[in-house]
Amino acid sequence: MMKNKYTYVALVVSALAIGGCKAPSLTSTEKIDLPETFQEEGDTITMASLSWKEFFPDEQLVEYIDSALVNNHSFLKTIENVSIARSQMRIGKGALLPEVSLGIDGGVQRFGEYTMDGVGNGTTNTPDLAKDKHIPDPYKNLNLGLNFQWEADIWGKLTDKKRASVSRWMKSVEAKRLAQTMLICEVADMYYKLVGLDKKQSVLKEDIRKTADSYILAGELMNEGEESRLSVDQFRSRRLKLEEMLLDTEQQIAETERAFALLLGTMPFEIKRSRFEKISDYTFPVEVGIPAQLLRNRPDVKAAELELLAAKSDASAARKAFFPSLVIGGSSGFNAFSLEKWFSSPASMVYNLAAGITAPIFKKNEIRALWEEAKGRQKIALLDYHETALRSYIEVLNLITSSEQMSLRKSLKEEESRIHHRSIYNANELFKTGFAGYLDVLSADERFLDCELERIEVNIAYCQIHTMLYRSLGGGSF
């Protein structure tokens, strides 16, 4: 009889295992391949290996970046998200451990005399039973004990869930690095913009002064009959236009300063910055390394990779939900209906231990739907990873080209500016002696102003492009 009983149990367990193990296989992932070099000559050294304090030569800018990393509200929220992800990781790790709880409870209950419980309790209290074992009326129940439940990770399902939570926590850490890199570059970008606006303001003020001198000179020549009212009005009109441009520039400076203070997480304050001439002389490291380093350095690429690993673990756990699970549970403690006998050992000590194997049969459609969803998310994560890596490569390649072109444009604009500056001087001297008309002066002045404004933009863009390149290569060490 006992042998037949064991045979029956074995058959039930085997049926559960066979019914639960019919699970589909996981899809494979593809490894991304990037070109070996960005350019014809590759270099394993990259400027992204530098700390941002080493990369930016401006001490004032470094000080502002330090302040932003401490006070910027968006960045602080990102740090809190990392803490939340860390808590989720602990939950995933905790799933591998048994659930243990301590409970204490007590109660009192009176059964009716004409009920099954009431009659049963009354007949139980027989004279031959020790008095201290009689069931009291009303009935009291005191209980103190430890309870535990543990699911054995036979197939590694809980381990997969733990791996997914760890990967997502590491992804949040990379998201923090990305947010930090973005913040550093945004502070630098706005700082350079302020320097450019300062120079633009200075150029406009100087041009207004020169135009005012030309206006006075044209007025004197008109009084002498050598020039007409038209020339005077033209110089006056140009001065008004320049003053309007100056007001607009000053408004941009004020708004940018307030935006810069907000970026630093502070109230508006006087922002100190370097002069344009100093910024124009800056040189930045140009070592971009090899494309494969993007996969190790860029936080967004690493975050996409970690999400892919998490999705793969999720899919593996969803697949193993088809398998049977073994749950072990039990409790032990003290139970009595008398306070005096509550902790009598071993008389009041109780315990139980149980184990069960369950396998999904009628819930397979639901599990299969979750499995299909997990597979879909894994494919999406793989596509996101490939897209992020490819976009990173194209972004760096574009910035390398822009950096080279911007360097050439800087040289050309410097030479053009010198020529226009000489033209202005010659035009004004010829105008004083009557060998040139007011249109020559205006034309030379306009071309010089346009050239100066373009030169400012090119120099500032040169700094901003290298900042973007630094970010695109991974943002450096922190």
Coordinates of C-alpha atoms in Angstrom, one line a residue:
M1 CA 0.0 0.0 0.0
M2 CA 2.8 2.4 0.9
K3 CA 4.6 1.5 -2.3
N4 CA 1.5 2.4 -4.3
K5 CA 1.2 5.7 -2.5
Y6 CA 4.8 6.7 -3.3
T7 CA 4.3 5.6 -7.0
Y8 CA 1.2 7.9 -7.2
V9 CA 3.1 10.9 -5.8
A10 CA 5.9 10.3 -8.2
L11 CA 3.5 10.2 -11.1
V12 CA 1.8 13.4 -10.0
V13 CA 5.2 15.2 -9.7
S14 CA 6.3 13.9 -13.1
A15 CA 3.1 15.1 -14.7
L16 CA 3.5 18.5 -13.2
A17 CA 7.1 18.7 -14.4
I18 CA 6.3 17.6 -17.9
G19 CA 3.3 19.9 -18.1
G20 CA 5.3 22.9 -16.9
C21 CA 8.5 22.4 -18.8
K22 CA 7.0 22.7 -22.3
A23 CA 8.3 26.3 -22.7
P24 CA 9.6 28.0 -25.9
S25 CA 13.2 28.9 -26.3
L26 CA 14.8 32.3 -26.0
T27 CA 15.7 34.4 -28.9
S28 CA 19.3 35.1 -29.6
T29 CA 20.9 38.6 -29.5
E30 CA 23.2 40.1 -32.0
K31 CA 26.5 41.8 -31.4
I32 CA 26.8 45.3 -32.8
D33 CA 29.8 46.0 -35.1
L34 CA 31.2 49.5 -35.5
P35 CA 33.9 50.6 -38.0
E36 CA 37.4 50.2 -36.7
T37 CA 38.3 53.9 -36.9
F38 CA 36.5 57.2 -37.2
Q39 CA 39.1 58.4 -39.7
E40 CA 41.8 56.9 -41.8
E41 CA 44.2 56.9 -38.8
G42 CA 42.8 55.5 -35.6
D43 CA 44.0 56.2 -32.1
T44 CA 43.3 54.3 -28.9
I45 CA 43.7 57.4 -26.8
T46 CA 40.6 59.5 -26.4
M47 CA 40.0 62.9 -24.9
A48 CA 37.0 61.4 -23.2
S49 CA 39.4 59.8 -20.7
L50 CA 40.2 63.2 -19.3
S51 CA 38.3 64.6 -16.4
W52 CA 36.1 67.6 -17.2
K53 CA 38.3 69.6 -14.8
E54 CA 41.2 68.8 -17.1
F55 CA 39.3 69.3 -20.3
F56 CA 38.0 72.8 -19.7
P57 CA 40.9 75.3 -19.3
D58 CA 38.7 78.1 -17.9
E59 CA 39.0 78.1 -14.0
Q60 CA 35.8 80.3 -13.7
L61 CA 33.9 77.8 -15.8
V62 CA 35.1 74.9 -13.7
E63 CA 33.9 76.6 -10.6
Y64 CA 30.4 77.1 -12.1
I65 CA 30.2 73.5 -13.2
D66 CA 31.1 72.4 -9.6
S67 CA 28.2 74.6 -8.4
A68 CA 25.8 73.2 -10.9
L69 CA 26.6 69.6 -10.0
V70 CA 25.8 70.4 -6.3
N71 CA 22.7 72.6 -6.8
N72 CA 21.0 71.8 -10.1
H73 CA 17.5 70.6 -9.4
S74 CA 17.1 68.3 -12.4
F75 CA 20.4 66.6 -11.6
L76 CA 19.4 66.1 -8.0
K77 CA 16.2 64.5 -9.1
T78 CA 18.2 62.1 -11.3
I79 CA 20.3 61.1 -8.2
E80 CA 17.0 60.3 -6.3
N81 CA 16.0 58.1 -9.2
V82 CA 19.2 56.1 -8.7
S83 CA 18.2 55.6 -5.1
I84 CA 14.8 54.4 -6.2
A85 CA 16.4 51.9 -8.6
R86 CA 18.7 50.7 -5.8
S87 CA 15.7 50.0 -3.7
Q88 CA 14.2 48.0 -6.6
M89 CA 17.4 46.0 -6.9
R90 CA 17.2 45.1 -3.2
I91 CA 13.7 43.8 -3.7
G92 CA 15.0 41.6 -6.6
K93 CA 17.8 40.3 -4.4
G94 CA 15.4 39.7 -1.5
A95 CA 13.3 37.3 -3.6
L96 CA 16.0 34.7 -3.3
L97 CA 15.7 34.7 0.5
P98 CA 13.0 33.1 2.6
E99 CA 10.2 35.4 4.0
V100 CA 10.4 35.3 7.7
S101 CA 7.9 37.0 10.0
L102 CA 7.3 37.1 13.8
G103 CA 3.7 37.2 14.9
I104 CA 1.9 37.5 18.2
D105 CA -1.8 37.5 18.7
G106 CA -4.4 36.7 21.2
G107 CA -8.2 36.5 21.4
V108 CA -11.2 35.4 23.4
Q109 CA -14.3 33.7 22.1
R110 CA -17.5 32.3 23.7
F111 CA -19.3 29.5 21.9
G112 CA -23.0 29.0 22.3
E113 CA -24.1 26.1 24.5
Y114 CA -26.3 24.8 21.7
T115 CA -23.6 24.7 19.0
M116 CA -21.3 22.0 17.9
D117 CA -18.3 23.9 19.3
G118 CA -20.0 24.6 22.6
V119 CA -21.1 21.0 23.1
G120 CA -17.7 19.6 21.9
N121 CA -15.8 21.8 24.3
G122 CA -18.1 20.8 27.2
T123 CA -17.7 17.1 26.6
T124 CA -13.9 17.4 26.2
N125 CA -13.5 18.6 29.8
T126 CA -13.9 15.2 31.3
P127 CA -13.0 14.5 35.0
D128 CA -10.0 12.3 34.1
L129 CA -8.5 15.2 32.2
A130 CA -6.1 17.4 34.2
K131 CA -7.7 20.6 35.4
D132 CA -5.2 22.9 33.7
K133 CA -6.0 21.3 30.3
H134 CA -9.7 22.0 30.5
I135 CA -10.9 24.3 27.7
P136 CA -12.0 27.5 29.3
D137 CA -15.3 29.2 28.7
P138 CA -15.0 31.8 27.2
Y139 CA -12.2 30.3 25.1
K140 CA -8.9 32.1 25.1
N141 CA -6.2 31.7 22.5
L142 CA -2.6 33.1 22.8
N143 CA -0.1 32.6 20.0
L144 CA 3.5 33.6 19.5
G145 CA 5.6 32.2 16.6
L146 CA 7.9 32.6 13.7
N147 CA 6.6 32.0 10.2
F148 CA 8.6 31.4 7.0
Q149 CA 8.0 30.7 3.4
W150 CA 10.6 30.1 0.7
E151 CA 10.4 29.4 -3.0
A152 CA 13.3 27.2 -4.1
D153 CA 15.0 28.8 -7.1
I154 CA 15.3 25.4 -8.9
W155 CA 15.2 26.8 -12.5
G156 CA 16.9 30.1 -11.8
K157 CA 13.7 32.2 -12.3
L158 CA 14.3 34.3 -9.2
T159 CA 18.0 34.7 -10.1
D160 CA 16.9 36.1 -13.5
K161 CA 14.7 38.6 -11.8
K162 CA 17.5 39.6 -9.6
R163 CA 19.8 40.1 -12.6
A164 CA 17.2 42.2 -14.3
S165 CA 16.8 44.5 -11.2
V166 CA 20.6 44.8 -10.9
S167 CA 20.9 45.7 -14.6
R168 CA 18.3 48.3 -14.3
W169 CA 20.0 49.8 -11.2
M170 CA 23.3 49.9 -13.2
K171 CA 21.3 51.5 -16.0
S172 CA 20.1 54.2 -13.6
V173 CA 23.7 54.8 -12.6
E174 CA 24.6 55.3 -16.3
A175 CA 21.6 57.6 -16.6
K176 CA 23.0 59.7 -13.8
R177 CA 26.4 59.8 -15.6
L178 CA 24.6 60.9 -18.8
A179 CA 22.7 63.6 -16.9
Q180 CA 25.9 64.8 -15.3
T181 CA 27.6 64.9 -18.7
M182 CA 24.7 66.8 -20.2
L183 CA 24.7 69.3 -17.3
I184 CA 28.4 69.9 -17.6
C185 CA 28.2 70.6 -21.3
E186 CA 25.1 72.7 -21.0
V187 CA 26.8 74.9 -18.4
A188 CA 29.9 75.2 -20.7
D189 CA 27.7 76.0 -23.7
M190 CA 25.8 78.7 -22.0
Y191 CA 29.0 80.2 -20.5
Y192 CA 30.6 80.4 -24.0
K193 CA 27.4 82.0 -25.3
L194 CA 27.6 84.7 -22.6
V195 CA 31.3 85.4 -23.6
G196 CA 30.2 85.7 -27.2
L197 CA 27.3 88.1 -26.3
D198 CA 29.8 90.2 -24.3
K199 CA 32.0 90.6 -27.3
K200 CA 29.1 91.3 -29.5
Q201 CA 28.0 94.1 -27.1
S202 CA 31.5 95.5 -27.2
V203 CA 31.7 95.5 -31.0
L204 CA 28.4 97.2 -31.3
K205 CA 29.4 99.9 -28.8
E206 CA 32.6 100.5 -30.7
D207 CA 30.7 100.6 -34.0
I208 CA 28.2 103.1 -32.6
R209 CA 31.0 105.3 -31.5
K210 CA 32.6 105.2 -35.0
T211 CA 29.2 105.9 -36.7
A212 CA 28.7 108.8 -34.4
D213 CA 32.0 110.2 -35.4
S214 CA 31.1 109.7 -39.1
Y215 CA 27.8 111.4 -38.4
I216 CA 29.4 114.5 -36.9
L217 CA 32.0 114.6 -39.8
A218 CA 29.2 114.3 -42.4
G219 CA 27.4 117.2 -40.7
E220 CA 30.5 119.4 -40.8
L221 CA 31.0 118.5 -44.4
M222 CA 27.4 119.3 -45.2
N223 CA 27.7 122.7 -43.5
E224 CA 30.7 123.3 -45.8
G225 CA 28.7 122.3 -48.8
E226 CA 30.8 119.2 -49.6
E227 CA 28.1 116.6 -48.5
S228 CA 24.3 116.5 -48.7
R229 CA 21.6 115.9 -46.1
L230 CA 21.3 112.4 -47.4
S231 CA 24.7 111.4 -46.1
V232 CA 24.0 112.8 -42.7
D233 CA 20.6 110.9 -42.6
Q234 CA 22.3 107.7 -43.6
F235 CA 24.8 107.8 -40.8
R236 CA 22.0 108.8 -38.4
S237 CA 19.9 105.9 -39.6
R238 CA 22.7 103.4 -39.2
R239 CA 23.4 104.6 -35.7
L240 CA 19.8 104.1 -34.7
K241 CA 19.9 100.6 -36.1
L242 CA 23.1 99.8 -34.2
E243 CA 21.6 101.1 -31.0
E244 CA 18.5 98.8 -31.5
M245 CA 20.9 95.9 -32.0
L246 CA 22.7 96.8 -28.9
L247 CA 19.5 96.9 -26.8
D248 CA 18.6 93.5 -28.2
T249 CA 22.0 92.1 -27.3
E250 CA 21.8 93.5 -23.8
Q251 CA 18.4 91.9 -23.4
Q252 CA 19.9 88.5 -24.5
I253 CA 22.7 88.9 -22.0
A254 CA 20.3 89.5 -19.1
E255 CA 18.1 86.6 -20.1
T256 CA 21.1 84.3 -20.6
E257 CA 22.5 85.3 -17.2
R258 CA 19.2 84.4 -15.5
A259 CA 19.0 81.1 -17.3
F260 CA 22.6 80.4 -16.3
A261 CA 21.8 81.1 -12.7
L262 CA 18.8 78.7 -12.9
L263 CA 21.1 76.1 -14.4
L264 CA 23.3 76.5 -11.3
G265 CA 20.2 76.2 -9.0
T266 CA 20.6 79.7 -7.6
M267 CA 19.0 83.1 -7.7
P268 CA 20.3 85.5 -10.4
F269 CA 23.8 86.9 -9.6
E270 CA 26.7 88.7 -11.2
I271 CA 28.3 86.1 -13.5
K272 CA 32.0 86.5 -14.0
R273 CA 33.5 85.3 -17.2
S274 CA 36.6 85.4 -19.3
R275 CA 37.2 87.8 -22.1
F276 CA 36.5 86.8 -25.7
E277 CA 40.1 87.1 -26.7
K278 CA 41.1 84.6 -24.1
I279 CA 38.4 82.1 -25.1
S280 CA 39.5 82.5 -28.8
D281 CA 43.0 81.3 -27.9
Y282 CA 41.8 78.1 -26.3
T283 CA 43.0 74.8 -27.7
F284 CA 41.2 71.6 -26.9
P285 CA 42.4 67.9 -27.1
V286 CA 41.5 66.4 -30.4
E287 CA 42.1 62.7 -29.7
V288 CA 38.9 60.9 -30.4
G289 CA 40.0 57.3 -30.0
I290 CA 38.3 54.4 -31.8
P291 CA 34.6 53.8 -32.3
A292 CA 34.6 50.7 -30.1
Q293 CA 35.4 52.9 -27.1
L294 CA 31.9 54.4 -27.5
L295 CA 30.5 51.2 -26.2
R296 CA 32.5 51.4 -23.0
N297 CA 32.5 55.2 -22.5
R298 CA 29.1 56.6 -23.5
P299 CA 26.6 56.4 -20.7
D300 CA 23.6 56.3 -23.1
V301 CA 25.1 53.3 -25.0
K302 CA 26.0 51.5 -21.8
A303 CA 22.5 52.2 -20.4
A304 CA 20.9 50.8 -23.6
E305 CA 23.2 47.7 -23.2
L306 CA 22.1 47.2 -19.6
E307 CA 18.5 47.6 -20.6
L308 CA 19.0 44.8 -23.1
L309 CA 20.6 42.6 -20.5
A310 CA 17.6 43.3 -18.1
A311 CA 15.1 42.6 -20.9
K312 CA 16.9 39.3 -21.6
S313 CA 16.7 38.3 -17.9
D314 CA 13.0 39.3 -17.9
A315 CA 12.4 37.1 -20.9
S316 CA 14.3 34.2 -19.3
A317 CA 12.3 34.6 -16.1
A318 CA 9.0 34.7 -18.1
R319 CA 10.1 31.5 -19.9
K320 CA 10.8 29.7 -16.6
A321 CA 7.3 30.6 -15.3
F322 CA 6.2 27.6 -17.4
F323 CA 8.1 25.3 -15.1
P324 CA 6.8 23.9 -11.8
S325 CA 7.8 25.7 -8.6
L326 CA 8.7 24.3 -5.2
V327 CA 7.6 26.2 -2.1
I328 CA 8.6 25.3 1.4
G329 CA 6.9 26.9 4.4
G330 CA 6.4 26.4 8.1
S331 CA 6.1 28.0 11.5
S332 CA 7.0 27.4 15.1
G333 CA 6.2 29.0 18.4
F334 CA 4.1 28.8 21.5
N335 CA 0.3 28.4 21.6
A336 CA -2.0 28.1 24.7
F337 CA -5.3 29.2 26.1
S338 CA -3.8 30.0 29.4
L339 CA -1.3 32.8 30.2
E340 CA 0.4 30.7 32.8
K341 CA 0.9 27.8 30.4
W342 CA 1.8 30.0 27.3
F343 CA 5.5 29.4 27.4
S344 CA 5.5 25.9 28.9
S345 CA 8.0 23.9 26.9
P346 CA 7.5 21.5 25.3
A347 CA 3.8 21.3 26.2
S348 CA 2.9 24.6 24.5
M349 CA 5.4 24.5 21.7
V350 CA 3.9 24.0 18.2
Y351 CA 5.4 23.8 14.8
N352 CA 4.6 22.8 11.2
L353 CA 6.6 22.2 8.1
A354 CA 5.2 21.8 4.6
A355 CA 6.4 21.7 1.0
G356 CA 4.4 21.9 -2.3
I357 CA 5.1 21.6 -6.0
T358 CA 2.9 23.6 -8.3
A359 CA 2.9 23.9 -12.1
P360 CA 0.8 26.0 -14.3
I361 CA -1.9 24.2 -16.3
F362 CA -5.0 26.4 -16.8
K363 CA -3.0 29.7 -16.5
K364 CA -0.7 28.9 -19.4
N365 CA -2.4 31.4 -21.7
E366 CA -1.7 34.1 -19.3
I367 CA 1.9 33.0 -18.8
R368 CA 2.4 32.7 -22.6
A369 CA 1.1 36.2 -23.1
L370 CA 3.6 37.5 -20.5
W371 CA 6.3 35.5 -22.3
E372 CA 5.4 37.0 -25.6
E373 CA 5.5 40.5 -24.1
A374 CA 8.9 39.8 -22.6
K375 CA 10.2 38.6 -25.9
G376 CA 8.9 41.7 -27.6
R377 CA 10.5 44.0 -25.0
Q378 CA 13.8 42.2 -25.5
K379 CA 13.7 42.8 -29.3
I380 CA 12.9 46.4 -28.7
A381 CA 15.8 46.7 -26.3
L382 CA 18.1 45.2 -28.9
L383 CA 16.9 47.6 -31.6
D384 CA 17.3 50.5 -29.1
Y385 CA 20.9 49.4 -28.4
H386 CA 21.8 49.2 -32.0
E387 CA 20.2 52.5 -32.8
T388 CA 21.9 54.3 -29.9
A389 CA 25.4 52.9 -30.8
L390 CA 24.9 53.8 -34.5
R391 CA 23.6 57.3 -33.6
S392 CA 26.6 57.8 -31.3
Y393 CA 29.0 56.9 -34.1
I394 CA 27.4 59.2 -36.6
E395 CA 27.2 62.0 -34.1
V396 CA 31.0 61.8 -33.3
L397 CA 31.8 61.6 -37.0
N398 CA 29.8 64.7 -37.7
L399 CA 31.4 66.6 -34.8
I400 CA 34.9 65.6 -36.0
T401 CA 34.2 67.0 -39.4
S402 CA 32.7 70.1 -37.9
S403 CA 35.7 70.6 -35.6
E404 CA 38.1 70.5 -38.6
Q405 CA 36.0 72.8 -40.7
M406 CA 35.4 75.3 -37.8
S407 CA 39.2 75.5 -37.2
L408 CA 39.7 76.5 -40.8
R409 CA 36.8 78.9 -40.7
K410 CA 38.4 80.6 -37.6
S411 CA 41.6 81.2 -39.5
L412 CA 39.7 82.6 -42.5
K413 CA 37.6 84.9 -40.4
E414 CA 40.6 86.3 -38.6
E415 CA 42.2 87.2 -41.9
E416 CA 39.0 88.7 -43.2
S417 CA 38.5 90.7 -40.1
R418 CA 42.0 92.3 -40.5
I419 CA 41.3 93.2 -44.1
H420 CA 37.9 94.8 -43.2
H421 CA 39.5 96.7 -40.3
R422 CA 42.0 98.2 -42.7
S423 CA 39.3 99.0 -45.2
I424 CA 37.4 101.0 -42.5
Y425 CA 40.4 103.0 -41.7
N426 CA 41.2 103.8 -45.3
A427 CA 37.5 104.6 -46.1
N428 CA 37.3 107.1 -43.2
E429 CA 40.6 108.8 -44.1
L430 CA 39.5 109.1 -47.8
F431 CA 36.1 110.4 -46.7
K432 CA 37.7 113.1 -44.6
T433 CA 39.8 114.3 -47.6
G434 CA 36.9 114.0 -50.1
F435 CA 38.3 111.1 -52.1
A436 CA 35.6 108.7 -51.0
G437 CA 31.8 109.1 -50.5
Y438 CA 29.7 108.3 -47.5
L439 CA 28.5 105.1 -49.2
D440 CA 32.0 103.8 -49.2
V441 CA 32.3 104.4 -45.5
L442 CA 28.9 102.8 -44.8
S443 CA 29.6 99.8 -47.0
A444 CA 33.0 99.2 -45.3
D445 CA 31.5 99.6 -41.9
E446 CA 28.6 97.2 -42.6
R447 CA 30.9 94.6 -44.0
F448 CA 33.3 94.9 -41.0
L449 CA 30.4 94.5 -38.5
D450 CA 29.0 91.5 -40.3
C451 CA 32.5 90.0 -40.4
E452 CA 33.0 90.6 -36.7
L453 CA 29.7 89.1 -35.7
E454 CA 30.4 86.1 -37.8
R455 CA 33.9 85.8 -36.3
I456 CA 32.4 85.8 -32.8
E457 CA 29.9 83.1 -33.7
V458 CA 32.6 81.0 -35.3
N459 CA 34.9 81.2 -32.3
I460 CA 32.1 80.5 -29.8
A461 CA 30.9 77.6 -32.0
Y462 CA 34.4 76.2 -32.1
C463 CA 34.4 75.9 -28.2
Q464 CA 30.8 74.6 -28.2
I465 CA 31.6 71.9 -30.8
H466 CA 34.5 70.6 -28.8
T467 CA 32.3 70.6 -25.7
M468 CA 29.8 68.5 -27.7
L469 CA 32.5 66.2 -29.0
Y470 CA 33.7 65.7 -25.4
R471 CA 30.2 64.7 -24.4
S472 CA 29.7 62.5 -27.5
L473 CA 32.8 60.5 -26.7
G474 CA 31.5 59.7 -23.3
G475 CA 32.0 62.7 -21.1
G476 CA 35.3 61.8 -19.5
S477 CA 36.0 60.5 -16.0
F478 CA 34.3 62.0 -13.0

